[in-house]
Short mmCIF file of C-alpha atoms and ligand atoms in Angstrom, two decimals:
data_model
loop_
_atom_site.label_atom_id
_atom_site.label_comp_id
_atom_site.label_asym_id
_atom_site.label_seq_id
_atom_site.Cartn_x
_atom_site.Cartn_y
_atom_site.Cartn_z
CA MET A 14 -57.87 76.99 1.98
CA GLN A 15 -55.66 74.66 4.28
CA THR A 16 -55.28 77.57 6.96
CA ALA A 17 -59.17 77.07 7.38
CA LEU A 18 -59.08 73.27 7.44
CA LEU A 19 -56.49 73.26 9.78
CA GLU A 20 -58.60 76.38 11.94
CA GLU A 21 -61.87 73.74 11.39
CA ARG A 22 -60.24 70.53 12.99
CA HIS A 23 -58.68 72.83 15.82
CA LEU A 24 -62.08 73.99 16.92
CA ARG A 25 -63.35 70.49 16.47
CA VAL A 26 -60.67 69.26 18.62
CA GLY A 27 -61.62 72.24 20.93
CA LEU A 28 -58.15 72.86 21.75
CA SER A 29 -56.86 76.50 20.27
CA LYS A 30 -54.17 74.28 18.49
CA ALA A 31 -54.10 70.21 18.65
CA TRP A 32 -50.55 70.11 17.03
CA SER A 33 -47.75 72.78 17.78
CA ASP A 34 -47.28 75.70 15.28
CA ARG A 35 -44.89 73.37 12.93
CA PHE A 36 -48.10 72.02 11.55
CA GLU A 37 -49.33 73.76 8.71
CA GLN A 38 -51.74 71.11 7.08
CA GLY A 39 -54.84 69.39 8.56
CA LEU A 40 -54.59 65.40 9.19
CA ASN A 41 -55.84 63.25 5.80
CA PRO A 42 -59.79 62.00 7.16
CA VAL A 43 -58.57 58.49 6.44
CA ILE A 44 -55.18 58.84 8.51
CA GLU A 45 -56.99 60.37 11.16
CA ARG A 46 -59.38 57.76 11.54
CA PHE A 47 -56.40 54.83 11.27
CA ASN A 48 -54.60 57.05 14.03
CA ALA A 49 -57.49 57.47 16.30
CA SER A 50 -57.97 55.12 19.64
CA ILE A 51 -60.88 56.77 21.11
CA GLY A 52 -63.39 54.49 19.52
CA PHE A 53 -61.98 52.02 22.42
CA ASP A 54 -59.95 53.74 24.75
CA ILE A 55 -62.95 55.61 25.74
CA ASN A 56 -62.89 52.90 27.98
CA LEU A 57 -60.42 54.53 30.22
CA LEU A 58 -62.09 57.59 31.11
CA GLN A 59 -62.71 56.91 34.52
CA GLU A 60 -58.88 55.82 34.70
CA ASP A 61 -57.73 58.91 33.21
CA LEU A 62 -60.53 61.61 35.15
CA ASP A 63 -58.59 59.53 38.26
CA GLY A 64 -55.55 60.01 37.16
CA SER A 65 -55.87 63.73 35.97
CA ILE A 66 -57.51 64.70 39.15
CA ALA A 67 -54.49 63.21 41.29
CA HIS A 68 -52.37 64.99 38.74
CA ALA A 69 -53.77 68.34 39.02
CA ARG A 70 -53.85 67.94 42.77
CA MET A 71 -49.89 67.15 42.88
CA LEU A 72 -49.44 70.49 40.82
CA GLY A 73 -51.40 72.63 43.42
CA LYS A 74 -49.34 70.76 46.51
CA CYS A 75 -46.15 71.67 44.92
CA GLY A 76 -46.82 75.02 43.36
CA VAL A 77 -46.86 74.68 39.91
CA ILE A 78 -50.68 75.93 39.74
CA THR A 79 -52.56 77.52 42.77
CA ALA A 80 -54.20 75.59 45.43
CA GLU A 81 -57.84 77.51 44.01
CA GLU A 82 -56.71 76.38 40.15
CA ALA A 83 -56.02 72.57 41.30
CA SER A 84 -59.56 72.71 42.75
CA GLN A 85 -60.91 74.11 39.56
CA ILE A 86 -59.39 72.00 37.36
CA GLU A 87 -60.60 69.01 40.03
CA SER A 88 -64.32 70.14 39.78
CA GLY A 89 -64.05 70.46 35.66
CA LEU A 90 -62.99 66.84 35.60
CA GLU A 91 -65.80 65.87 37.99
CA ILE A 92 -67.88 67.37 35.48
CA ILE A 93 -66.89 65.49 33.04
CA ARG A 94 -67.30 62.35 35.16
CA SER A 95 -71.16 63.28 35.41
CA GLU A 96 -71.65 64.27 31.75
CA ALA A 97 -70.18 60.91 31.05
CA ALA A 98 -72.71 59.11 33.52
CA GLU A 99 -75.61 61.22 31.48
CA GLY A 100 -74.70 60.31 28.11
CA THR A 101 -74.00 64.19 27.59
CA PHE A 102 -69.98 63.85 27.02
CA LYS A 103 -69.94 63.70 23.26
CA VAL A 104 -66.31 62.40 21.66
CA SER A 105 -65.37 62.21 17.90
CA VAL A 106 -62.87 60.91 16.25
CA ALA A 107 -61.23 64.37 15.99
CA ASP A 108 -60.40 63.77 20.05
CA GLU A 109 -57.96 61.13 18.55
CA ASP A 110 -57.93 59.11 22.18
CA VAL A 111 -59.42 59.84 25.70
CA HIS A 112 -56.88 61.94 26.86
CA PHE A 113 -57.24 64.66 24.18
CA ALA A 114 -61.25 64.23 24.74
CA VAL A 115 -61.16 65.08 28.09
CA GLU A 116 -58.56 68.12 28.13
CA ARG A 117 -60.63 69.35 25.17
CA ARG A 118 -64.07 69.42 27.25
CA LEU A 119 -61.83 70.78 30.15
CA ILE A 120 -60.60 73.82 28.33
CA ALA A 121 -63.88 74.17 27.06
CA LEU A 122 -65.63 74.65 30.65
CA LEU A 123 -62.65 76.01 31.88
CA GLY A 124 -61.26 78.38 29.70
CA PRO A 125 -57.61 79.08 29.53
CA LEU A 126 -57.15 77.34 33.27
CA GLY A 127 -57.98 73.85 31.49
CA LYS A 128 -54.82 74.64 29.32
CA LYS A 129 -52.67 74.08 32.45
CA LEU A 130 -53.66 70.17 33.51
CA HIS A 131 -51.47 68.80 31.03
CA THR A 132 -47.84 70.52 32.68
CA GLY A 133 -45.29 68.19 33.79
CA ARG A 134 -46.52 64.75 32.15
CA SER A 135 -47.66 63.53 28.87
CA ARG A 136 -49.84 61.23 27.25
CA ASN A 137 -47.03 58.34 27.58
CA ASP A 138 -46.75 58.32 31.01
CA GLN A 139 -50.46 59.29 31.28
CA VAL A 140 -51.62 56.42 29.12
CA GLY A 141 -49.72 53.63 30.92
CA THR A 142 -51.06 55.22 34.08
CA ASP A 143 -54.48 55.11 32.88
CA MET A 144 -53.85 51.24 32.03
CA ARG A 145 -52.19 50.37 35.05
CA LEU A 146 -55.32 51.31 37.03
CA TRP A 147 -57.87 49.74 34.65
CA LEU A 148 -55.72 46.58 34.69
CA ARG A 149 -55.57 46.61 38.90
CA ARG A 150 -59.10 47.02 39.33
CA ARG A 151 -60.00 43.91 36.80
CA VAL A 152 -57.56 41.86 38.69
CA ASP A 153 -59.03 42.62 41.91
CA LYS A 154 -62.73 41.23 40.18
CA PHE A 155 -61.39 38.58 38.76
CA ASP A 156 -60.13 37.86 42.27
CA ALA A 157 -63.76 37.75 43.52
CA GLU A 158 -65.32 36.04 39.95
CA LEU A 159 -62.63 33.19 40.39
CA GLU A 160 -63.62 32.68 43.73
CA ARG A 161 -67.20 31.85 43.06
CA PHE A 162 -66.14 29.37 40.45
CA GLN A 163 -64.06 27.72 43.26
CA LEU A 164 -67.14 27.85 45.62
CA ALA A 165 -69.38 26.74 42.74
CA LEU A 166 -67.18 23.58 42.50
CA LEU A 167 -66.59 22.80 46.36
CA GLN A 168 -70.08 23.00 46.36
CA GLN A 169 -70.60 19.66 44.24
CA ALA A 170 -67.48 18.33 45.55
CA GLU A 171 -68.91 18.66 49.44
CA ALA A 172 -72.43 16.82 47.35
CA HIS A 173 -70.06 14.12 45.91
CA LEU A 174 -67.41 12.78 48.45
CA PHE A 175 -68.74 9.18 48.04
CA THR A 176 -69.48 9.74 44.35
CA LEU A 177 -67.20 7.51 42.29
CA ILE A 178 -66.03 8.49 38.70
CA PRO A 179 -63.80 6.75 36.45
CA GLY A 180 -60.45 8.36 36.41
CA TYR A 181 -58.19 8.21 33.11
CA THR A 182 -54.85 8.34 31.81
CA HIS A 183 -54.37 9.19 28.26
CA LEU A 184 -58.20 8.96 28.27
CA GLN A 185 -58.10 5.15 29.28
CA ARG A 186 -59.87 3.82 32.56
CA ALA A 187 -57.00 3.78 34.95
CA GLN A 188 -58.05 4.05 38.12
CA PRO A 189 -61.43 5.18 39.96
CA LEU A 190 -62.00 8.34 41.61
CA SER A 191 -63.77 10.36 44.29
CA LEU A 192 -65.68 12.77 41.99
CA ALA A 193 -64.74 15.55 44.75
CA HIS A 194 -61.37 14.77 44.44
CA HIS A 195 -61.43 15.26 40.49
CA LEU A 196 -63.52 18.65 41.46
CA LEU A 197 -61.21 19.78 43.96
CA ALA A 198 -58.49 19.78 41.37
CA TYR A 199 -59.92 22.53 39.32
CA VAL A 200 -60.19 24.36 43.18
CA GLU A 201 -56.24 23.90 43.58
CA MET A 202 -55.79 25.60 39.82
CA ILE A 203 -57.84 28.32 40.07
CA GLN A 204 -56.36 28.83 43.60
CA ARG A 205 -52.71 29.10 41.75
CA ASP A 206 -54.38 31.35 39.29
CA ARG A 207 -55.23 33.61 42.04
CA ASP A 208 -51.80 33.76 43.31
CA ARG A 209 -50.70 34.22 39.94
CA PHE A 210 -52.89 37.28 39.58
CA LEU A 211 -52.02 38.70 42.90
CA ASP A 212 -48.09 38.52 41.68
CA VAL A 213 -48.95 40.37 38.56
CA ARG A 214 -51.12 42.78 40.58
CA ALA A 215 -47.76 43.92 42.48
CA ARG A 216 -45.81 44.59 39.32
CA ILE A 217 -49.13 46.34 37.84
CA ASN A 218 -49.15 48.53 40.85
CA ILE A 219 -46.08 50.75 39.82
CA CYS A 220 -46.63 54.26 39.09
CA PRO A 221 -45.23 55.75 35.87
CA LEU A 222 -46.76 59.28 36.13
CA GLY A 223 -44.16 62.08 36.02
CA ALA A 224 -41.69 60.12 33.36
CA ALA A 225 -43.41 62.25 31.05
CA ALA A 226 -42.75 61.76 27.41
CA LEU A 227 -39.44 59.99 27.98
CA ALA A 228 -36.70 61.83 30.38
CA GLY A 229 -38.63 63.43 33.37
CA THR A 230 -39.57 66.87 33.76
CA SER A 231 -37.91 70.04 34.73
CA VAL A 232 -41.23 70.75 36.22
CA PRO A 233 -40.74 70.37 40.15
CA ILE A 234 -43.30 67.27 40.78
CA ASP A 235 -43.53 65.19 43.07
CA ARG A 236 -44.06 61.72 41.65
CA ARG A 237 -44.98 59.99 45.06
CA TYR A 238 -47.83 61.93 45.87
CA THR A 239 -49.57 61.27 42.77
CA ALA A 240 -48.46 58.08 42.95
CA LYS A 241 -49.85 57.58 47.08
CA ILE A 242 -53.32 59.10 45.56
CA LEU A 243 -53.59 56.63 42.96
CA GLY A 244 -53.13 53.64 45.12
CA PHE A 245 -50.05 52.78 43.68
CA ASP A 246 -47.24 50.99 46.06
CA ASP A 247 -44.70 52.66 44.23
CA ILE A 248 -42.91 54.60 41.46
CA TYR A 249 -40.98 53.55 38.26
CA SER A 250 -37.03 54.75 39.02
CA ASN A 251 -35.91 54.87 35.23
CA SER A 252 -38.30 57.52 33.40
CA LEU A 253 -37.82 55.40 30.01
CA ASP A 254 -38.37 51.98 31.23
CA ALA A 255 -41.27 53.32 32.61
CA VAL A 256 -43.03 54.59 29.21
CA SER A 257 -41.52 52.02 27.70
CA ASP A 258 -42.36 48.70 30.23
CA ARG A 259 -45.29 46.93 28.72
CA ASP A 260 -44.54 43.30 30.91
CA PHE A 261 -47.97 43.83 32.81
CA ALA A 262 -49.51 43.54 30.14
CA VAL A 263 -47.85 40.08 29.04
CA GLU A 264 -47.92 39.12 32.33
CA PHE A 265 -51.56 40.02 32.78
CA ALA A 266 -52.46 38.16 29.47
CA ALA A 267 -50.23 35.13 30.15
CA ALA A 268 -52.24 34.93 33.87
CA SER A 269 -55.72 34.98 32.29
CA SER A 270 -54.50 32.63 29.19
CA LEU A 271 -54.15 29.94 32.10
CA VAL A 272 -56.80 30.72 33.32
CA MET A 273 -58.67 30.03 30.03
CA SER A 274 -56.81 27.04 29.75
CA HIS A 275 -58.17 25.24 33.06
CA LEU A 276 -62.11 26.65 32.20
CA SER A 277 -61.10 25.17 28.77
CA ARG A 278 -60.11 21.62 30.37
CA LEU A 279 -62.99 21.33 32.38
CA SER A 280 -64.98 22.26 29.65
CA GLU A 281 -63.95 19.50 27.54
CA GLU A 282 -64.53 17.00 30.50
CA VAL A 283 -67.90 18.20 30.58
CA ILE A 284 -68.66 17.93 27.08
CA LEU A 285 -67.70 14.50 27.07
CA TRP A 286 -69.52 13.17 30.26
CA ALA A 287 -72.45 14.67 28.54
CA SER A 288 -72.20 12.56 25.70
CA GLU A 289 -74.45 9.91 25.62
CA GLU A 290 -71.03 8.03 25.43
CA PHE A 291 -70.05 8.88 28.68
CA ALA A 292 -73.49 10.38 30.27
CA PHE A 293 -71.60 10.70 33.31
CA VAL A 294 -73.46 13.96 33.54
CA ARG A 295 -77.48 15.81 32.56
CA LEU A 296 -77.10 19.06 31.46
CA THR A 297 -80.11 20.90 32.89
CA ASP A 298 -82.25 23.15 30.47
CA ARG A 299 -81.00 26.36 32.73
CA CYS A 300 -77.99 26.12 30.88
CA ALA A 301 -77.86 23.85 27.55
CA THR A 302 -79.36 24.83 24.49
CA GLY A 303 -81.45 22.58 21.64
CA SER A 304 -80.66 22.12 17.78
CA SER A 305 -82.35 23.85 15.24
CA LEU A 306 -83.23 20.61 13.60
CA MET A 307 -82.80 18.05 15.74
CA PRO A 308 -85.52 17.79 18.62
CA GLN A 309 -83.84 15.19 20.26
CA LYS A 310 -80.55 17.29 21.08
CA LYS A 311 -79.15 19.18 24.18
CA ASN A 312 -75.81 20.91 23.42
CA PRO A 313 -73.12 21.72 25.76
CA ASP A 314 -72.99 25.16 24.26
CA VAL A 315 -71.48 26.84 27.43
CA PRO A 316 -68.69 24.42 27.60
CA GLU A 317 -68.09 24.60 24.00
CA LEU A 318 -68.03 28.31 24.23
CA VAL A 319 -65.62 28.54 26.86
CA ARG A 320 -63.03 26.20 25.04
CA GLY A 321 -63.61 28.29 21.70
CA LYS A 322 -62.71 31.87 23.15
CA THR A 323 -59.89 30.41 24.85
CA GLY A 324 -57.90 31.03 21.43
CA ARG A 325 -58.90 34.41 21.30
CA VAL A 326 -56.62 35.05 24.57
CA PHE A 327 -53.97 32.66 23.45
CA GLY A 328 -53.79 34.88 20.45
CA HIS A 329 -53.81 38.49 22.10
CA LEU A 330 -50.80 37.14 24.77
CA GLN A 331 -49.02 36.09 21.15
CA ALA A 332 -49.83 39.81 19.54
CA LEU A 333 -48.65 41.73 22.73
CA LEU A 334 -45.67 39.85 22.97
CA THR A 335 -44.92 40.26 18.99
CA MET A 336 -45.49 43.95 19.52
CA ILE A 337 -43.13 44.53 21.85
CA LYS A 338 -40.42 42.36 21.01
CA GLY A 339 -39.04 44.98 18.55
CA LEU A 340 -39.57 48.44 19.78
CA PRO A 341 -36.87 50.62 20.48
CA LEU A 342 -37.15 52.72 23.69
CA ALA A 343 -38.84 54.53 24.92
CA TYR A 344 -42.61 55.12 23.91
CA ASN A 345 -43.76 53.86 20.63
CA LYS A 346 -46.95 53.89 18.88
CA ASP A 347 -47.35 50.52 18.45
CA PHE A 348 -48.32 50.46 22.51
CA GLN A 349 -51.65 51.50 21.09
CA GLU A 350 -52.34 48.43 20.34
CA ASP A 351 -52.27 46.67 23.49
CA LYS A 352 -55.41 48.22 24.39
CA GLU A 353 -57.93 46.25 22.50
CA ALA A 354 -56.01 43.05 23.56
CA LEU A 355 -55.89 43.56 27.00
CA PHE A 356 -59.70 44.86 26.93
CA ASP A 357 -61.03 42.11 24.83
CA ILE A 358 -59.03 39.72 27.26
CA ALA A 359 -60.24 40.63 30.30
CA HIS A 360 -64.44 40.90 29.09
CA THR A 361 -63.34 37.10 27.86
CA LEU A 362 -62.48 36.01 31.11
CA HIS A 363 -64.89 38.08 32.72
CA VAL A 364 -68.04 36.32 30.81
CA SER A 365 -66.24 32.84 30.65
CA LEU A 366 -66.24 32.56 34.51
CA GLU A 367 -69.51 33.92 35.10
CA ALA A 368 -71.19 31.17 32.57
CA MET A 369 -68.73 28.60 33.68
CA SER A 370 -69.62 29.47 37.78
CA ILE A 371 -73.33 29.34 36.63
CA LEU A 372 -72.72 25.93 34.63
CA ILE A 373 -71.27 24.23 37.73
CA GLU A 374 -73.85 26.03 39.84
CA GLU A 375 -77.19 24.91 38.21
CA GLY A 376 -75.99 23.46 35.13
CA LEU A 377 -75.08 20.27 35.71
CA GLU A 378 -76.16 16.79 37.15
CA PHE A 379 -74.27 14.17 38.11
CA CYS A 380 -75.59 10.45 37.47
CA PRO A 381 -74.38 8.38 40.30
CA ASP A 382 -75.55 4.92 38.93
CA ARG A 383 -74.49 5.47 35.49
CA LEU A 384 -70.57 6.69 37.18
CA PHE A 385 -71.11 3.40 39.36
CA SER A 386 -71.58 1.07 37.07
CA ALA A 387 -68.76 2.63 34.66
CA VAL A 388 -66.44 2.14 37.96
CA SER A 389 -67.99 -1.46 38.12
CA SER A 390 -67.05 -2.66 35.16
CA ASP A 391 -63.44 -2.49 34.18
CA PHE A 392 -60.48 -3.54 35.45
CA SER A 393 -59.46 -0.29 37.21
CA ASN A 394 -58.84 -2.30 40.30
CA ALA A 395 -56.00 -4.02 38.75
CA THR A 396 -53.28 -2.49 40.55
CA ASP A 397 -55.04 -2.89 43.93
CA VAL A 398 -54.47 -6.93 43.18
CA ALA A 399 -51.02 -6.23 42.45
CA ASP A 400 -50.51 -3.85 45.59
CA TYR A 401 -52.44 -6.91 47.33
CA LEU A 402 -49.66 -9.30 46.55
CA VAL A 403 -46.70 -7.03 47.04
CA ARG A 404 -48.63 -6.62 50.76
CA LYS A 405 -48.28 -10.79 50.75
CA GLY A 406 -44.63 -10.31 49.66
CA VAL A 407 -44.54 -10.67 46.66
CA PRO A 408 -42.02 -7.84 44.68
CA PHE A 409 -44.19 -5.56 42.60
CA ARG A 410 -42.86 -5.97 39.26
CA GLU A 411 -43.28 -9.84 39.99
CA ALA A 412 -47.06 -9.03 40.91
CA TYR A 413 -47.33 -6.67 38.26
CA GLN A 414 -46.56 -9.53 35.76
CA ILE A 415 -49.11 -12.04 37.20
CA VAL A 416 -52.41 -9.05 37.39
CA GLY A 417 -51.36 -8.69 33.68
CA ARG A 418 -51.86 -12.38 32.87
CA VAL A 419 -55.11 -12.59 35.04
CA VAL A 420 -56.76 -9.68 33.31
CA LYS A 421 -55.47 -11.20 29.81
CA SER A 422 -57.20 -14.22 30.47
CA CYS A 423 -60.43 -12.38 31.85
CA LEU A 424 -60.25 -10.17 28.61
CA LYS A 425 -60.75 -13.68 26.74
CA GLU A 426 -63.57 -15.10 28.61
CA GLY A 427 -65.33 -11.62 28.72
CA ILE A 428 -65.19 -11.13 32.40
CA LEU A 429 -63.97 -8.51 35.10
CA LEU A 430 -61.42 -9.70 38.35
CA ARG A 431 -64.17 -10.49 40.91
CA ASP A 432 -65.77 -12.88 38.67
CA LEU A 433 -63.10 -15.40 39.18
CA SER A 434 -63.50 -17.54 41.74
CA ILE A 435 -61.36 -18.17 45.05
CA ASP A 436 -60.04 -21.39 43.21
CA GLN A 437 -58.94 -19.68 40.61
CA TRP A 438 -57.40 -16.83 42.68
CA GLN A 439 -55.32 -19.16 44.82
CA ASP A 440 -54.46 -21.03 41.13
CA VAL A 441 -52.72 -17.51 40.61
CA HIS A 442 -51.05 -17.39 44.13
CA PRO A 443 -51.33 -19.40 47.04
CA SER A 444 -51.23 -16.25 49.41
CA ILE A 445 -54.50 -14.77 47.80
CA ASP A 446 -57.58 -15.19 49.92
CA GLU A 447 -61.15 -14.24 50.30
CA GLU A 448 -60.20 -10.54 51.62
CA LEU A 449 -58.98 -10.05 47.95
CA PHE A 450 -62.79 -9.81 46.86
CA GLU A 451 -63.60 -6.98 49.62
CA ARG A 452 -60.38 -5.02 48.04
CA LEU A 453 -61.60 -5.50 44.51
CA GLU A 454 -64.76 -3.17 45.00
CA PRO A 455 -64.50 0.44 43.41
CA LYS A 456 -65.55 2.01 47.03
CA GLN A 457 -62.50 -0.07 48.41
CA VAL A 458 -60.02 0.53 45.95
CA VAL A 459 -60.79 4.43 46.38
CA ALA A 460 -60.89 4.14 50.05
CA SER A 461 -57.29 2.68 49.94
CA ARG A 462 -55.44 5.64 48.53
CA MET A 463 -54.38 7.07 51.54
CA SER A 464 -51.02 8.86 50.89
CA GLU A 465 -51.20 12.57 51.13
CA GLY A 466 -53.13 13.95 48.47
CA GLY A 467 -54.91 10.74 47.40
CA THR A 468 -58.51 9.97 46.77
CA ALA A 469 -59.29 8.31 49.80
CA PHE A 470 -62.31 9.52 51.28
CA GLU A 471 -60.27 10.40 54.54
CA ARG A 472 -58.08 12.63 52.45
CA VAL A 473 -60.58 14.08 50.31
CA GLU A 474 -62.67 14.63 53.20
CA GLU A 475 -59.29 16.49 55.13
CA GLN A 476 -59.46 18.82 51.87
CA LEU A 477 -62.87 19.65 51.79
CA ARG A 478 -62.36 20.61 55.45
CA TYR A 479 -59.82 22.76 54.37
CA TRP A 480 -61.36 24.80 51.47
CA ARG A 481 -64.77 25.25 53.54
CA LYS A 482 -62.75 26.55 56.29
CA ARG A 483 -60.59 28.77 53.92
CA PHE A 484 -63.86 29.96 52.27
CA GLY A 485 -65.99 29.79 55.26
CA SER A 486 -66.46 33.22 56.27
CA ARG A 487 -68.11 34.40 52.73
CA LYS A 488 -70.07 31.24 52.52
CA GLU A 489 -71.84 31.57 55.80
N1 LIG B 508 -52.97 56.71 22.44
C1 LIG B 508 -51.98 56.88 22.94
C2 LIG B 508 -51.85 55.52 23.17
O1 LIG B 508 -52.87 54.55 23.11
C3 LIG B 508 -52.07 57.46 24.04
C4 LIG B 508 -50.47 57.99 23.81
C5 LIG B 508 -49.61 58.70 22.97
N2 LIG B 508 -48.58 58.91 23.06
C6 LIG B 508 -48.42 59.67 21.66
N3 LIG B 508 -46.80 60.22 21.87
N4 LIG B 508 -48.45 59.58 20.47
O2 LIG B 508 -50.77 54.45 23.38
#
């Protein structure tokens, strides 16, 4: 009876025997489901086929199999690729994972020849290769997606060089800014994200294939040949490290977490700006949603969702770090858990970046009047009076105290700095003349911040030019 069950399982798996003759009983079906990763690692099908094709070619080149056999195996693997495209490549939980599913189908297609493919490798180095190929593809796509987001920000920045927005520290009005300057801060962050992914890519792009289960193999293989076919920059030098390293997965998750944190910070700002309290921005109908109950409402669901999704990416990073921290060398089945985390991170990042790009491209209309009245009705020009006094020879700390007293008395009377008469200013300090009024104008306040990296229009214009040039070739 047990033998019959085992036989049936082997038949379903399609291998003459899934495991070696050491096994006498079939798996408990609940355990079979628990153990299987096919439900999600089928995502790696293309990479698994690419890796197997490279491996077969290498076996052929090294004379482990004949050239004719290698080319038949390659054709068999390409047939599986077409079957998958047509939806006729069927897998089941009995396959356990994508690697077994491909091997099972290859054997069904080629007969005994299919059984030669797994020579000189293990699923341990195979899965590591697949994951790296998969992540490399994603990282390359992210670079383009991050650039699109930067371009969206740049376009808004170009339209709003002379639009002023209050700048905050502690979410208290601090000093006015060019809105372009504010938006370009995000372009900088995203550039760091791109650079970080590029750096992570270098460590993703090392090939573990040929490390076999953990110790290397006695089969005369050529690891550098497979690595080259697959576009890897190098191979792992230590077979144990090759199959136990998941640093690249953690780094990918960490780089993704920082992207999400940047998207989330911008989301938070947009949500605040779109509130009636701020009203710095209007959400267009393209990216806002209504309420099922309150007809007057327009909700910023896009940035809220992005802010919300950030948590799951951070969570996956934590899960990956915890997964590896106690693992003895070399491969441990715990590694199977990296897949759902990485797939979900990549998916979340992709949909969030896409939605945020659209939000910036067509979802927001800044309200210049409202923004101007915001920067004109506060004390965010107080530092400028102090700086003005400094230029007249007053030591900064003293100037700072003087202006503090002026602000206090204005607040008491409910007026702004510009409402004081020249006589009143001269009582404050005799060196003050009419020129101060010009300096109090928000536009002038912004224009005066000429230090490198400052918000002066000239400086921001330089930055706009820099980014325009950097993206130029793709923009036109
Ligand atoms: N499905 C496995 C994973 O995702 C593949 C490697 C299995 N290796 C093993 N020795 N059981 O990690």
